[in-house]
C-alpha cells in the first residue's frame, strides 16, 4: 500500500509561461524529496499547461489539474487542496523561486513545533530577472506576529506551509475576499500558533 507523501506542494498557475519553468524546477530540485506537487492551471491561454504537462511526464510527483473555466486564485487553491494528500501543504507561486533547502527547513520546523499551525519565512524581493532589490525581515514569534497582523500581513504568502487538517477545518481559502492569503492566514491563526523562520526561503518576483 502506497504511503501518502509528507508534503503537498500547491501551485496555482495562470498565464505563467515566462517564469513557470524556473518555479517548477526550484521545487523539483529541493533537498527534501517526500512530496507530491499539485499544479492547478486556471484556464491559461498561453503555453502554461503544456509546460506543466511536459514536466509531469518526466516526474511522477507532479499532478496536473486544469480548470475548465477561470476560477481565480482562491477557488483554484481550494481545488488543489481537495486533492492534497500531504500532512503539510507548502504554497508556491508560478513566478517565484524556492531555495533548495526551503521545504526541508520548513518541515523540520513544523515537526519540532507541533503547536504551530502555519509558518512562512523571509524572501528576497526581486525584479523580473530574479535580481535582488530588497530582503524582508518579518517577526518570527507568535506573540510578535500577533502585535502587527492587524496592520499588515506579516508572512510571505507564497512561502507558507501549514497543517492540512487545520486548513480543512477552516474551509480553505475564502473566495469572497480580495486578500485570500491574508484572510487564510488570519483564519489559521485562530486555530493555533503562527511563526516565521528567519531564513530566506524564496525569491519573490515583482512584475510590472
XYZ file of C-alpha atoms in Angstrom:
208
model
C 0.000 0.000 0.000
C 1.451 3.333 -1.073
C 2.063 5.769 1.764
C 0.906 9.365 1.365
C 3.652 11.956 0.886
C 4.577 14.052 3.902
C 4.169 17.297 1.951
C 1.929 18.571 -0.818
C 3.401 21.498 -2.734
C 0.490 23.510 -4.109
C 0.971 25.881 -7.028
C -1.784 27.799 -8.847
C -0.823 28.868 -12.361
C -2.343 31.324 -14.807
C -0.584 32.544 -17.967
C 2.818 31.957 -16.377
C 4.721 30.626 -19.391
C 7.602 33.108 -18.951
C 8.537 32.026 -15.439
C 6.903 28.724 -14.528
C 9.825 26.534 -15.654
C 12.087 28.236 -13.119
C 9.460 27.843 -10.397
C 8.785 24.171 -11.110
C 12.494 23.314 -11.242
C 13.118 25.049 -7.913
C 10.633 22.631 -6.328
C 11.865 19.526 -8.140
C 15.407 20.370 -7.001
C 14.531 20.508 -3.299
C 16.761 18.636 -0.862
C 13.544 17.316 0.717
C 12.082 14.650 -1.561
C 8.942 13.264 0.132
C 6.348 15.420 -1.593
C 3.676 15.480 -4.247
C 3.474 18.562 -6.441
C -0.042 19.676 -7.363
C -0.164 22.355 -10.042
C -3.580 23.786 -10.852
C -3.790 25.511 -14.223
C -6.510 28.154 -14.061
C -7.544 28.072 -17.708
C -4.351 29.693 -19.047
C -4.441 30.977 -22.617
C -0.684 30.730 -23.205
C 1.661 27.701 -23.093
C 1.472 27.267 -19.304
C -0.476 23.995 -19.417
C 1.826 22.407 -21.998
C 4.888 23.312 -19.929
C 3.335 21.775 -16.800
C 2.340 18.619 -18.673
C 5.843 18.237 -20.121
C 7.309 18.296 -16.602
C 4.628 15.903 -15.331
C 5.688 13.345 -17.964
C 9.214 13.420 -16.527
C 8.421 13.493 -12.792
C 5.640 11.382 -11.291
C 5.405 13.612 -8.221
C 3.659 16.235 -10.353
C -0.136 16.085 -10.521
C -1.772 18.397 -13.060
C -5.262 19.789 -12.561
C -6.737 22.042 -15.234
C -9.795 24.170 -14.582
C -12.420 24.190 -17.321
C -13.020 27.886 -16.744
C -11.077 30.629 -14.990
C -11.790 30.329 -11.261
C -9.383 32.965 -9.855
C -6.824 32.180 -7.202
C -8.856 31.333 -4.062
C -11.083 28.761 -5.781
C -8.089 27.413 -7.691
C -6.191 26.872 -4.438
C -9.210 25.143 -2.907
C -9.457 22.804 -5.906
C -5.846 21.806 -5.292
C -6.390 21.468 -1.545
C -9.180 18.955 -2.102
C -6.738 16.680 -3.942
C -3.855 17.119 -1.490
C -2.627 14.063 0.415
C 0.256 15.551 2.417
C 0.261 16.191 6.146
C 1.686 19.600 5.315
C 0.795 21.950 2.462
C 3.599 24.137 1.094
C 2.409 27.060 -1.005
C 4.273 28.107 -4.147
C 3.613 30.671 -6.869
C 4.259 30.101 -10.562
C 6.604 33.083 -10.917
C 8.754 32.704 -7.776
C 11.810 30.587 -6.937
C 12.362 28.467 -3.828
C 15.783 27.921 -2.277
C 16.769 24.223 -2.452
C 16.526 23.650 1.310
C 13.291 25.571 1.756
C 10.940 22.619 2.309
C 13.465 20.707 4.419
C 13.827 23.673 6.777
C 10.080 24.211 6.958
C 9.195 20.574 7.640
C 11.864 20.350 10.344
C 10.465 23.475 11.977
C 6.861 22.274 11.889
C 7.830 18.862 13.247
C 9.665 20.476 16.169
C 6.805 22.904 16.871
C 3.540 20.922 16.916
C 1.625 23.902 18.327
C 2.373 25.948 15.175
C -0.385 25.565 12.565
C 1.181 27.773 9.881
C 4.574 29.298 9.231
C 6.484 31.060 6.490
C 9.840 32.829 6.383
C 11.591 35.684 4.652
C 12.092 36.483 0.988
C 14.375 38.267 -1.399
C 12.269 40.777 -3.292
C 13.437 40.594 -6.899
C 12.818 42.058 -10.317
C 11.597 40.037 -13.304
C 15.084 38.546 -13.774
C 15.301 37.480 -10.103
C 17.842 40.193 -9.325
C 17.531 41.063 -5.641
C 16.233 44.538 -4.806
C 15.445 44.078 -1.114
C 15.048 41.498 1.650
C 12.111 41.106 4.031
C 12.547 40.974 7.791
C 9.306 39.722 9.341
C 8.743 38.975 13.034
C 9.299 35.319 13.884
C 7.474 34.504 17.112
C 3.717 34.103 17.502
C 3.379 36.939 20.032
C 5.418 39.283 17.823
C 3.337 38.435 14.759
C 0.053 38.976 16.600
C 1.124 42.501 17.572
C 1.246 43.557 13.920
C -1.025 41.232 11.955
C -3.985 43.615 12.018
C -1.768 46.301 10.428
C -0.262 44.216 7.629
C 0.276 40.629 6.526
C 3.477 39.593 8.371
C 4.044 36.438 6.316
C 5.405 35.561 2.900
C 2.277 34.089 1.367
C 3.916 32.016 -1.404
C 6.330 30.591 1.189
C 3.689 29.437 3.661
C 3.499 25.903 4.984
C 0.570 24.695 7.080
C -1.083 21.631 8.543
C -3.600 20.275 6.050
C -6.034 19.055 8.695
C -6.316 22.552 10.186
C -6.873 24.175 6.788
C -9.704 21.702 6.184
C -11.277 22.753 9.483
C -11.423 26.407 8.376
C -12.730 25.517 4.898
C -9.629 26.526 2.946
C -9.380 29.875 1.182
C -12.209 32.389 1.170
C -13.126 33.268 -2.453
C -15.167 36.274 -1.328
C -12.206 38.488 -0.440
C -9.541 40.369 -2.396
C -6.828 39.195 0.024
C -7.329 35.451 0.126
C -3.850 34.651 1.515
C -4.146 37.243 4.285
C -7.585 36.031 5.320
C -6.399 32.425 5.189
C -3.500 33.321 7.475
C -5.872 35.090 9.892
C -8.289 32.141 9.918
C -5.439 29.697 10.526
C -4.076 31.848 13.349
C -7.369 31.372 15.199
C -6.571 27.629 15.396
C -3.084 27.784 16.892
C 0.284 29.490 16.835
C 1.829 31.051 13.722
C 5.512 31.670 13.076
C 8.160 32.751 10.599
C 11.598 31.314 10.017
C 14.322 33.926 9.993
C 15.723 32.175 6.916
C 15.232 33.478 3.389
C 13.128 30.805 1.695
C 12.199 32.224 -1.702
C 12.985 34.766 -4.354
C 9.784 36.755 -4.807
C 9.415 38.155 -8.294
C 7.809 41.611 -8.545
C 6.405 42.155 -12.031
C 5.263 45.424 -13.601
